[in-house]
GROMACS .gro file of C-alpha atoms in nm:
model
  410
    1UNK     CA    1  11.129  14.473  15.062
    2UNK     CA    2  11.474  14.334  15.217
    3UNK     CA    3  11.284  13.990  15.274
    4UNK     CA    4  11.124  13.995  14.906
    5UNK     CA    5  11.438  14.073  14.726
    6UNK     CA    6  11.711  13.886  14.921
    7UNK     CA    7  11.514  13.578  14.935
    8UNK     CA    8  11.313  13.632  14.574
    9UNK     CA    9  11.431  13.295  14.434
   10UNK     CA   10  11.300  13.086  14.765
   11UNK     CA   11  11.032  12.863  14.658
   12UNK     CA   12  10.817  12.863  15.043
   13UNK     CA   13  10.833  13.267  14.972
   14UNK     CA   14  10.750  13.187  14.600
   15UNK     CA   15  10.469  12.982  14.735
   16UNK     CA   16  10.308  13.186  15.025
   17UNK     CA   17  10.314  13.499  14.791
   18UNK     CA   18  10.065  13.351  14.482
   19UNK     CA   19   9.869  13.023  14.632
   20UNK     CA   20   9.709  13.239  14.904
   21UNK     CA   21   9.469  13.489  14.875
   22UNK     CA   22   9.612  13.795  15.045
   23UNK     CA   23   9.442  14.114  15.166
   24UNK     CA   24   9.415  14.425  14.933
   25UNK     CA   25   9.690  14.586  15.188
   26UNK     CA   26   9.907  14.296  15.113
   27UNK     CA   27   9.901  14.298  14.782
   28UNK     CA   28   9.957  14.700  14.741
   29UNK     CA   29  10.246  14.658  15.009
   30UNK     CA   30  10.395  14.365  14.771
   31UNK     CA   31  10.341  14.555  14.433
   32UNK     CA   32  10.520  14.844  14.632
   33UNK     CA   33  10.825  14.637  14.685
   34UNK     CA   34  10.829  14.473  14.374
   35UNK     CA   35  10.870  14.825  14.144
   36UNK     CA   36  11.151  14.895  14.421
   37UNK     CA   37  11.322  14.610  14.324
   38UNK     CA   38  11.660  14.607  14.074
   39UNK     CA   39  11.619  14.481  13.707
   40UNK     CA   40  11.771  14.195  13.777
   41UNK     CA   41  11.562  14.087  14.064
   42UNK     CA   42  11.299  14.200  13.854
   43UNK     CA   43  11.363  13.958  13.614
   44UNK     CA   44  11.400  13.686  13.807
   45UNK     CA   45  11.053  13.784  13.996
   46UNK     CA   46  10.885  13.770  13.654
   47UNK     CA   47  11.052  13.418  13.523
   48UNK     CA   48  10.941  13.248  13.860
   49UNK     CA   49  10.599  13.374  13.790
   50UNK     CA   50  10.601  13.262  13.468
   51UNK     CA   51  10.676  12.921  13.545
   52UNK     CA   52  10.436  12.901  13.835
   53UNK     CA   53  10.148  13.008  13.627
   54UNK     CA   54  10.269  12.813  13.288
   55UNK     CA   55  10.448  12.513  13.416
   56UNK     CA   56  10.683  12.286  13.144
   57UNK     CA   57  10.627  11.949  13.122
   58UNK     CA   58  10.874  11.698  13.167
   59UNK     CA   59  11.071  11.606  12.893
   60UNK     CA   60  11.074  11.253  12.853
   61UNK     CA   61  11.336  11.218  12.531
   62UNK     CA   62  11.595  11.427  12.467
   63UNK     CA   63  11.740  11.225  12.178
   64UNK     CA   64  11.582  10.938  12.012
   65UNK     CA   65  11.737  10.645  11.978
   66UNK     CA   66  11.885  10.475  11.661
   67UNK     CA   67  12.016  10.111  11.578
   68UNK     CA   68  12.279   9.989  11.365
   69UNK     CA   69  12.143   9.602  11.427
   70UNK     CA   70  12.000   9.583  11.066
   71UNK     CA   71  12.359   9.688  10.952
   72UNK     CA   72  12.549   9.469  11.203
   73UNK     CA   73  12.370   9.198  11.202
   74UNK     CA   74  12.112   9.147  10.950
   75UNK     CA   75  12.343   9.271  10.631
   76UNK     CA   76  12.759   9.147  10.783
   77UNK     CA   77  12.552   8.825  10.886
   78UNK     CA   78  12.263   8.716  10.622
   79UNK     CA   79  12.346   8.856  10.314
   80UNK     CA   80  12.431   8.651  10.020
   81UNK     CA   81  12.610   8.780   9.720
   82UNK     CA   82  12.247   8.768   9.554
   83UNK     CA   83  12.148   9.033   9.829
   84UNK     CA   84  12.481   9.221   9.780
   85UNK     CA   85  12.404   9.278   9.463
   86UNK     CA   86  12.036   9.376   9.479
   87UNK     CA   87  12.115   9.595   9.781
   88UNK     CA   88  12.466   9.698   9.686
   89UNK     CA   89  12.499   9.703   9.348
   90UNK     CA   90  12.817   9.441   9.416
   91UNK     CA   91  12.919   9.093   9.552
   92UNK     CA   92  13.075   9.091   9.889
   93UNK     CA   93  13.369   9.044   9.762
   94UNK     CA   94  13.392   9.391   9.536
   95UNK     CA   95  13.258   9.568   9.848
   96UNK     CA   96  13.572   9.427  10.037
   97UNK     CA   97  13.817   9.554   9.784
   98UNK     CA   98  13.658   9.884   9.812
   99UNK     CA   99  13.703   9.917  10.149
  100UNK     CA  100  14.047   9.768  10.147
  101UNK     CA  101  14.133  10.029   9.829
  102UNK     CA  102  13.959  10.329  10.023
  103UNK     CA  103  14.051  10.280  10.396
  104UNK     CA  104  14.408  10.517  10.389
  105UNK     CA  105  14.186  10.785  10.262
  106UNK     CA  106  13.880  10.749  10.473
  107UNK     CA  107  14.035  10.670  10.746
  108UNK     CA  108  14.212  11.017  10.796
  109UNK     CA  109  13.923  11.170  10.925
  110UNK     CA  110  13.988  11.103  11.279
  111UNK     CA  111  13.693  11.233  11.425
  112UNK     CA  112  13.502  10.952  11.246
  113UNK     CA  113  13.721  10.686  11.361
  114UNK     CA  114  13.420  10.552  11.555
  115UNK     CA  115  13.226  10.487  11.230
  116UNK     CA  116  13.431  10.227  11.011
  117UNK     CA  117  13.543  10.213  10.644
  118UNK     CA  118  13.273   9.944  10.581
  119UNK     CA  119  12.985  10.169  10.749
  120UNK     CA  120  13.094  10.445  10.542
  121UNK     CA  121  13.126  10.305  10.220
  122UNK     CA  122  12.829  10.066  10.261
  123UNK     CA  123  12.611  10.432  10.349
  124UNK     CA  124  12.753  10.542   9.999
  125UNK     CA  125  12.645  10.262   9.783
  126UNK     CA  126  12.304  10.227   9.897
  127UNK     CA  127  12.268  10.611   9.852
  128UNK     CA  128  12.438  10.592   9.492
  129UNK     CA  129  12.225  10.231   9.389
  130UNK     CA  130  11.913  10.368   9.510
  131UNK     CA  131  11.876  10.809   9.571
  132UNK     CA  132  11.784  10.715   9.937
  133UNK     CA  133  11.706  11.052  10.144
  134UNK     CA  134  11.948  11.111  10.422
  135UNK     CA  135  11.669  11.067  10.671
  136UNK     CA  136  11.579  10.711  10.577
  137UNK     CA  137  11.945  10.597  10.502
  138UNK     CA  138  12.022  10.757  10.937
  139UNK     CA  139  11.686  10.532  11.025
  140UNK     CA  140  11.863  10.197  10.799
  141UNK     CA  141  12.232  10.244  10.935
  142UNK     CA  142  12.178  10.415  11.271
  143UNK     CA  143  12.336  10.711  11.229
  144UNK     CA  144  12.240  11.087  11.251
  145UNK     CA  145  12.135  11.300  10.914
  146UNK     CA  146  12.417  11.569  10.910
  147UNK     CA  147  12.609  11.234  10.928
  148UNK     CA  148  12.494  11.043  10.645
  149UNK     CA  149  12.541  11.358  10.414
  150UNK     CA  150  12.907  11.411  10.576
  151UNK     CA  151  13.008  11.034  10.489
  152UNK     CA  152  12.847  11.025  10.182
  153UNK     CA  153  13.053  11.327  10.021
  154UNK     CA  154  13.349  11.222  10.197
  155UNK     CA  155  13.354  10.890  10.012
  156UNK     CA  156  13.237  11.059   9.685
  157UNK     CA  157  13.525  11.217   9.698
  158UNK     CA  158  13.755  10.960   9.788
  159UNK     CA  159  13.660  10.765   9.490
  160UNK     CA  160  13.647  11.042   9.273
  161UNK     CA  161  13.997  11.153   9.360
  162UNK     CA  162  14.167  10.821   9.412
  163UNK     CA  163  13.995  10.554   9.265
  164UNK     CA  164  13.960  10.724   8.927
  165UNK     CA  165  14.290  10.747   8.795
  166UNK     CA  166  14.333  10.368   8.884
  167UNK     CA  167  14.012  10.261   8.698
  168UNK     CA  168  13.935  10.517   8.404
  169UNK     CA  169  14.245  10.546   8.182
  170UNK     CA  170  14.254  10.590   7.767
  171UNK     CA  171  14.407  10.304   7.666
  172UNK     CA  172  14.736  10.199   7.511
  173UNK     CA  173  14.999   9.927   7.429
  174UNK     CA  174  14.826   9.607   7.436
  175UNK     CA  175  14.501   9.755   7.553
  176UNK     CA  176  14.441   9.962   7.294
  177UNK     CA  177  14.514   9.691   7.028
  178UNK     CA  178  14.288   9.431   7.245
  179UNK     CA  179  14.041   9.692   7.235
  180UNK     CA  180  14.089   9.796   6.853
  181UNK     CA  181  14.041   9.431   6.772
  182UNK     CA  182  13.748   9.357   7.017
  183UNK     CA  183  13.564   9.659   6.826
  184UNK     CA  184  13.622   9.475   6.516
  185UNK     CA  185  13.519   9.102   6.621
  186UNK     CA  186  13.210   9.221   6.853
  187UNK     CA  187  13.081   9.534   6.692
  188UNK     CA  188  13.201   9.510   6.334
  189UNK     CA  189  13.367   9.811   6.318
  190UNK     CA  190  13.731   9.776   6.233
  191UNK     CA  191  14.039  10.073   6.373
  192UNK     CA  192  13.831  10.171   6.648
  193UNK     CA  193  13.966  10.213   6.976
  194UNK     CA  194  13.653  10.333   7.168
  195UNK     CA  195  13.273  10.508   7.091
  196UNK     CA  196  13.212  10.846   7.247
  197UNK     CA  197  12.889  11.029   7.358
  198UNK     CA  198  12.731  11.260   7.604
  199UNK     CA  199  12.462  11.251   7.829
  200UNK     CA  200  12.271  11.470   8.112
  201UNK     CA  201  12.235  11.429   8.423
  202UNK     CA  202  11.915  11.591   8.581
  203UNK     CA  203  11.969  11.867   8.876
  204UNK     CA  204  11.804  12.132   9.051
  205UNK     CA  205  11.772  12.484   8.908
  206UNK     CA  206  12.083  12.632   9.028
  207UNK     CA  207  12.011  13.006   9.197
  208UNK     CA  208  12.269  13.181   8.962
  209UNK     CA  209  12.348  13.115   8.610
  210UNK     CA  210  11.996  12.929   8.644
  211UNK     CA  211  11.946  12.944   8.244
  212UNK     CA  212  12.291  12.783   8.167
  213UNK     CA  213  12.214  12.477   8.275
  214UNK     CA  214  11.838  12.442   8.089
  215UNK     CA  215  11.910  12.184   7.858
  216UNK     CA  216  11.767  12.097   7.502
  217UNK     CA  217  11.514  11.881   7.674
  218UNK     CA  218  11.404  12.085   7.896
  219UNK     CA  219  11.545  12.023   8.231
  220UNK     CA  220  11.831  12.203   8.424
  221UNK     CA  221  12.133  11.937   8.422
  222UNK     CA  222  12.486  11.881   8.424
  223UNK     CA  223  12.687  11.797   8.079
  224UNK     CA  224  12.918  11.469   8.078
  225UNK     CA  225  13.105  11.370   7.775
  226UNK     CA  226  13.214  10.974   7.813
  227UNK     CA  227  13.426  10.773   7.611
  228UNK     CA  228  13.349  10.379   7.648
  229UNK     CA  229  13.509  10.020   7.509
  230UNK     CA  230  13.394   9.754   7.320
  231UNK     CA  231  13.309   9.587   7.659
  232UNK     CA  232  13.090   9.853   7.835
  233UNK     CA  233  13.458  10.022   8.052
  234UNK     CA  234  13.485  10.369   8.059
  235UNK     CA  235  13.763  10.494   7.898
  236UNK     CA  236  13.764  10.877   7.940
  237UNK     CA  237  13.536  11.165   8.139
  238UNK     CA  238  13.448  11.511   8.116
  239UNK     CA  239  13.240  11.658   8.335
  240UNK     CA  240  13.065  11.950   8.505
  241UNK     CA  241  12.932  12.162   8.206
  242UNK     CA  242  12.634  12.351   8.234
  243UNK     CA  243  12.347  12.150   8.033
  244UNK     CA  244  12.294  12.415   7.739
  245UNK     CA  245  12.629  12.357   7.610
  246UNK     CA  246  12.644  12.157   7.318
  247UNK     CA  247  12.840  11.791   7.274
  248UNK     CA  248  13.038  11.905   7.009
  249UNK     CA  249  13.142  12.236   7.273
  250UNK     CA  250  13.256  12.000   7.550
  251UNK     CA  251  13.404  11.779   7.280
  252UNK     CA  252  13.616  12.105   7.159
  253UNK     CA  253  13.750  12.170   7.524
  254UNK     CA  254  13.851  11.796   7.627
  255UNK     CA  255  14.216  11.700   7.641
  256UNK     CA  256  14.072  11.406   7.421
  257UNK     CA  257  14.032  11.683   7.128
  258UNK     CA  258  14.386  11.852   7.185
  259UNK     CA  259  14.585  11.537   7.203
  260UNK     CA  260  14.403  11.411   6.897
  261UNK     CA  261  14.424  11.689   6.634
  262UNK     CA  262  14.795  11.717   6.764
  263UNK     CA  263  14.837  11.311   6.710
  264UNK     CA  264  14.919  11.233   7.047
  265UNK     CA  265  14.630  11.042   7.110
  266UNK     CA  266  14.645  10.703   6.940
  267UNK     CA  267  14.984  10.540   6.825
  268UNK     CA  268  15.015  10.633   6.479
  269UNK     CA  269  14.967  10.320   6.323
  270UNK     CA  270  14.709  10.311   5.990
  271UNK     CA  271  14.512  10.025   5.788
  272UNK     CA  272  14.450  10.040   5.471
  273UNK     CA  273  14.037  10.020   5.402
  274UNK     CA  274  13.958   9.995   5.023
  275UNK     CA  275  14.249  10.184   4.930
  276UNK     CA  276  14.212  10.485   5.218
  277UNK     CA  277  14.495  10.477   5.526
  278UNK     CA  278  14.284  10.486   5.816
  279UNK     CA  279  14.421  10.580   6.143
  280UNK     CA  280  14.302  10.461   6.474
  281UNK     CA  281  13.996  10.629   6.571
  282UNK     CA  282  13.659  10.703   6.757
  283UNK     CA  283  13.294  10.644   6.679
  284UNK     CA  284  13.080  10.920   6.776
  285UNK     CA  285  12.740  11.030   6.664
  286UNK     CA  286  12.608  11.320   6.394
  287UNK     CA  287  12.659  11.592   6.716
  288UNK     CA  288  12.993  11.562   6.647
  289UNK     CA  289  13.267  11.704   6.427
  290UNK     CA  290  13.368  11.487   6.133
  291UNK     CA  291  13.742  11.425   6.187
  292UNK     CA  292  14.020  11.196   6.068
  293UNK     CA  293  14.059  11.045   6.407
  294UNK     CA  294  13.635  11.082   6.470
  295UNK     CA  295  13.413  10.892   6.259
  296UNK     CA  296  13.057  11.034   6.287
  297UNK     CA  297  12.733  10.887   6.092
  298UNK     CA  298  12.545  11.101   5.771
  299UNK     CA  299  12.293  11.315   5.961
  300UNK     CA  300  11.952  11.184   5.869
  301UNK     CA  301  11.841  11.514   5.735
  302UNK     CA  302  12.028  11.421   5.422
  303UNK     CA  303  11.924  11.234   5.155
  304UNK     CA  304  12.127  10.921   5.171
  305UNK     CA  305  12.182  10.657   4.939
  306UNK     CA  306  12.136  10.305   5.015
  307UNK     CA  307  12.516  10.243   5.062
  308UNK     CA  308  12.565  10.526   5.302
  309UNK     CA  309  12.218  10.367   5.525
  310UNK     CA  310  12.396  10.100   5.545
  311UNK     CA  311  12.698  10.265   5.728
  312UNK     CA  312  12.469  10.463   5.932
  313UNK     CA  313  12.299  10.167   6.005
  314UNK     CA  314  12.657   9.968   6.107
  315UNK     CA  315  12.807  10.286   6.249
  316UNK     CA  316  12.466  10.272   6.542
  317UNK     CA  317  12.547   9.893   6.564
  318UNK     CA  318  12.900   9.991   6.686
  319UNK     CA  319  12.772  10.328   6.893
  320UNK     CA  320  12.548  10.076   7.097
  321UNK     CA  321  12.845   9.990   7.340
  322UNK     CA  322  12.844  10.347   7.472
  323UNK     CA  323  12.440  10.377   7.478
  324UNK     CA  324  12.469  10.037   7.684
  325UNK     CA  325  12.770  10.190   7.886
  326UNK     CA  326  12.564  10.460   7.953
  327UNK     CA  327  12.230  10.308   8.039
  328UNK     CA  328  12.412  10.020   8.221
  329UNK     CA  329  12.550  10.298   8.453
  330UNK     CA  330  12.213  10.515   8.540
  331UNK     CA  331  12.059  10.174   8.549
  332UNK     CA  332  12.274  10.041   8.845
  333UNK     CA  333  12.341  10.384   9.014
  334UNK     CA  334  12.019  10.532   8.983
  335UNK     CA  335  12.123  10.839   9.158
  336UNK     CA  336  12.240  10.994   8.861
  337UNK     CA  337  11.822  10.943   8.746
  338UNK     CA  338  11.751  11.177   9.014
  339UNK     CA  339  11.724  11.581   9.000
  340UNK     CA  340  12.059  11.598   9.234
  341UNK     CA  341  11.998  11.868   9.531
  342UNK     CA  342  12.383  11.912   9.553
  343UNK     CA  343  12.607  12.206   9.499
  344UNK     CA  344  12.720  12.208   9.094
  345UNK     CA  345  13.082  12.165   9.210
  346UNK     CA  346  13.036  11.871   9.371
  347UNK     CA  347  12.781  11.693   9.066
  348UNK     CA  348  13.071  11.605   8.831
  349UNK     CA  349  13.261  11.452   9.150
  350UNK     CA  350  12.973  11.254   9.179
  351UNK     CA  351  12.929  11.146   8.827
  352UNK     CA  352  13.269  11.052   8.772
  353UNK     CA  353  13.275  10.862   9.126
  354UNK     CA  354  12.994  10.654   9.006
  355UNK     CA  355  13.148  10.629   8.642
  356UNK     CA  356  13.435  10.490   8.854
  357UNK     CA  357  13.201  10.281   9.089
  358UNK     CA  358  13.060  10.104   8.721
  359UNK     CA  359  13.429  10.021   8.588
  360UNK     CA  360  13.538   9.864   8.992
  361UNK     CA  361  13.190   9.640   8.901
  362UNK     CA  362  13.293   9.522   8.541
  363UNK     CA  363  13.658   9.478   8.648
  364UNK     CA  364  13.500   9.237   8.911
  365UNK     CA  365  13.187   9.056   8.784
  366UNK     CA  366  13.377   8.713   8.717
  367UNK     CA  367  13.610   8.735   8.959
  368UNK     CA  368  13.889   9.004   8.969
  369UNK     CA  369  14.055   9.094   8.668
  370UNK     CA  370  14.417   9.106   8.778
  371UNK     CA  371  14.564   9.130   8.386
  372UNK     CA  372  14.314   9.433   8.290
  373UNK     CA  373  14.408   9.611   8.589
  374UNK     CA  374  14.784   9.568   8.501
  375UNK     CA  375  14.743   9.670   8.169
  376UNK     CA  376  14.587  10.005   8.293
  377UNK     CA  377  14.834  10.062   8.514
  378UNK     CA  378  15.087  10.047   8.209
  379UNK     CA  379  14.875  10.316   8.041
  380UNK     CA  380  14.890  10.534   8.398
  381UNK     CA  381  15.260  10.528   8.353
  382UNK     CA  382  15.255  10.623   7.982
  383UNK     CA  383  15.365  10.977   7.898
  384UNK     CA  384  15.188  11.020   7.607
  385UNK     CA  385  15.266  10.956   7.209
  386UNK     CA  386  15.539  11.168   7.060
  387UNK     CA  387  15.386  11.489   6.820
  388UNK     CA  388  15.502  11.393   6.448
  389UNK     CA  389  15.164  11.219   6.385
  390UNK     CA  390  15.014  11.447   6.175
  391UNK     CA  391  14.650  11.425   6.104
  392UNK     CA  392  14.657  11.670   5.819
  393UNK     CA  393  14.769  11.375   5.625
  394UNK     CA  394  14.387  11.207   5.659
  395UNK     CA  395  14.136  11.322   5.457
  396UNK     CA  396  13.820  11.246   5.696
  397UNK     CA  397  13.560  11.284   5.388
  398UNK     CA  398  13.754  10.995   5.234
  399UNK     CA  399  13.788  10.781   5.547
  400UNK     CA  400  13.418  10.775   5.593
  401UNK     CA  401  13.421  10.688   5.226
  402UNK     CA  402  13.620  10.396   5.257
  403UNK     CA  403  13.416  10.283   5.552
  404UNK     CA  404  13.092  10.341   5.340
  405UNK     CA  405  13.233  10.070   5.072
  406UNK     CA  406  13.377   9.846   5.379
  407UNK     CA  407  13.002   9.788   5.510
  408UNK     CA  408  12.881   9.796   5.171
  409UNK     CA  409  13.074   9.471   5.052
  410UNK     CA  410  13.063   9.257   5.355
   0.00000   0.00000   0.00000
């Protein structure tokens, strides 16, 4: 017994004890000691058995290996601005300025200091252009899984928070009159500072509250309101309703709707249209409320006369800069076609990030638009039109009117 348990974990013991074939004495002498043994020893008899009779194979991998040389040196040394674009929904140049714009905020997250600004932000794009799995973007960029999902929200974020404010703004001064009169030259629609809509944007059942987000038609999804220009730049965002709820709900919530009925939203300056003071205003579709500051088409459930087809007919003309706005946007970020597998708090960060992402692309397609970006800035700093400008004073039955008779003579 002393010899068995003092020297239980000695491999020549280990050895002599189970290759040879002892004697029947042996063996009852050796079972004998081994049910005098302690637990402990015990235990330790049993593992060594174990492993003598079951041996592990050698592990030849612990962790596989990953490269970042199609990153480093295919993409930072190859690309053109043709493949930045097809890959990256940008030039080279735009991806700079996002880096350069984003690197105070990413770059607080010390333990990623080994992973740059460029890495991160590159990850993000190609995961916002294209709905990439985590998996394939770790085998693309060389990094780990958990990784890829930890840089990706990170940078969501810091666009979302940061990079919004500086790039989605309602407009005023001498953008909202370049914008009233771009409506009027490009879309034929004269007084019209911007054209508003919502869309949906497809996600996975959520496990409570499941049957709030089961839209119209008939997919789970989160609700987005967006107000656009005449040039395709988003102007204004609500998100993170659940899908069943209506436009014309979300509308009803927005600060858009509150600033407007209380005349806060547009300067109150007016035009006269065949005898009817129009204020400045928004195009929307039949979903919507008809308001003095909200022009909204005749729902085609009505029978219309040929005057009033003709303003529904110029009234779409002038909605299709927010149907392009809106396509333009799933088009290039084609996340947002995807059923997201995200928590619904962190969807409308997304959306608005890539809303964002869309404006930093426009701002930049010919070459950086230093005066735009000025004049939004101008708008940042604005504190808002005085209250005095009431809207009570419009009769929105008669606007629509005079824009009926406006279409109907040109």
């Amino acid at each position: 017994m002393n010899r068995l348990s003092t020297d239980i974990m000695s491999p020549e013991i280990f050895t002599e004890m189970f290759t040879e074939i002892p004697s029947p004495s042996r063996w009852r002498r050796r079972m004998a000691e081994f049910l005098r043994m302690q637990s402990r020893q015990r235990a330790q008899f049993v593992l060594m058995l174990m492993f003598a009779l079951f041996p592990t194979p050698d592990r030849t991998v612990w962790m596989k290996e990953k490269s970042s040389h199609w990153w480093e040196h295919i993409v930072n040394r190859t690309f053109t601005d043709g493949d930045w674009m097809e890959n990256f929904c940008m030039k080279r140049a735009t991806f700079q300025y996002l880096c350069h714009e984003l690197r105070p905020f990413l770059e607080k997250n010390s333990h990623r200091k080994c992973y740059s600004v460029e890495l991160r932000v590159a990850v993000t794009l190609w995961i916002c252009g294209s709905g990439m799995e985590y998996r394939s973007i770790g085998h693309l960029f060389g990094i780990e899984i958990s990784l890829a999902c930890t840089i990706f929200q990170e940078t969501v974020q810091a666009i979302a928070t940061h990079l919004s404010p500086k790039f989605i703004q309602m407009p005023t001064g001498r953008r909202l009159q370049n914008i009233v009169e771009g409506f009027e030259a490009k879309w034929g629609v004269p007084q019209c500072a911007g054209a508003i809509d919502g869309t949906h944007v497809p996600i996975i059942a959520p496990s409570q509250n499941k049957t709030d987000y089961y839209n119209r038609k008939c997919f789970y999804s989160i609700a987005s309101q967006v107000i656009c220009d005449h040039e395709l730049r988003v102007l204004h965002v609500v998100s993170g309703w659940p899908g069943r709820v209506q436009d014309a709900q979300v509308l009803a919530q927005s600060s858009i709707f509150q600033k407007a009925e209380s005349g806060t939203l547009f300067p109150p300056s007016s035009r006269l249209i065949n005898g009817v003071e129009v204020p400045i205003l928004i195009i929307g579709d039949p979903a919507y409320p008809l308001k003095p500051w909200l022009l909204k088409a005749f729902s085609d459930f009505d029978v219309l006369t040929q005057a009033q087809k003709n303003f529904n007919y110029c009234h779409t003309r002038g909605r299709m800069c927010i149907e392009g706005c809106l396509s333009r946007c799933k088009g290039k970020w084609q996340i947002l076609q995807h059923r997201l597998d995200f928590e619904t708090e962190f969807v409308p960060v997304l959306i608005l990030a890539c809303l964002t992402l869309h404006n930093v692309v426009m701002v930049h397609n010919e070459g950086f638009d230093q005066e735009w970006m000025d004049l939004v800035e101008e708008d940042r700093n604005h504190n808002g039109y005085k209250p005095g400008h009431d809207m009570r004073q419009y009769d929105a039955k008669a606007i629509r009117e005079a824009y009926v008779q406006y279409f109907n003579n040109r």
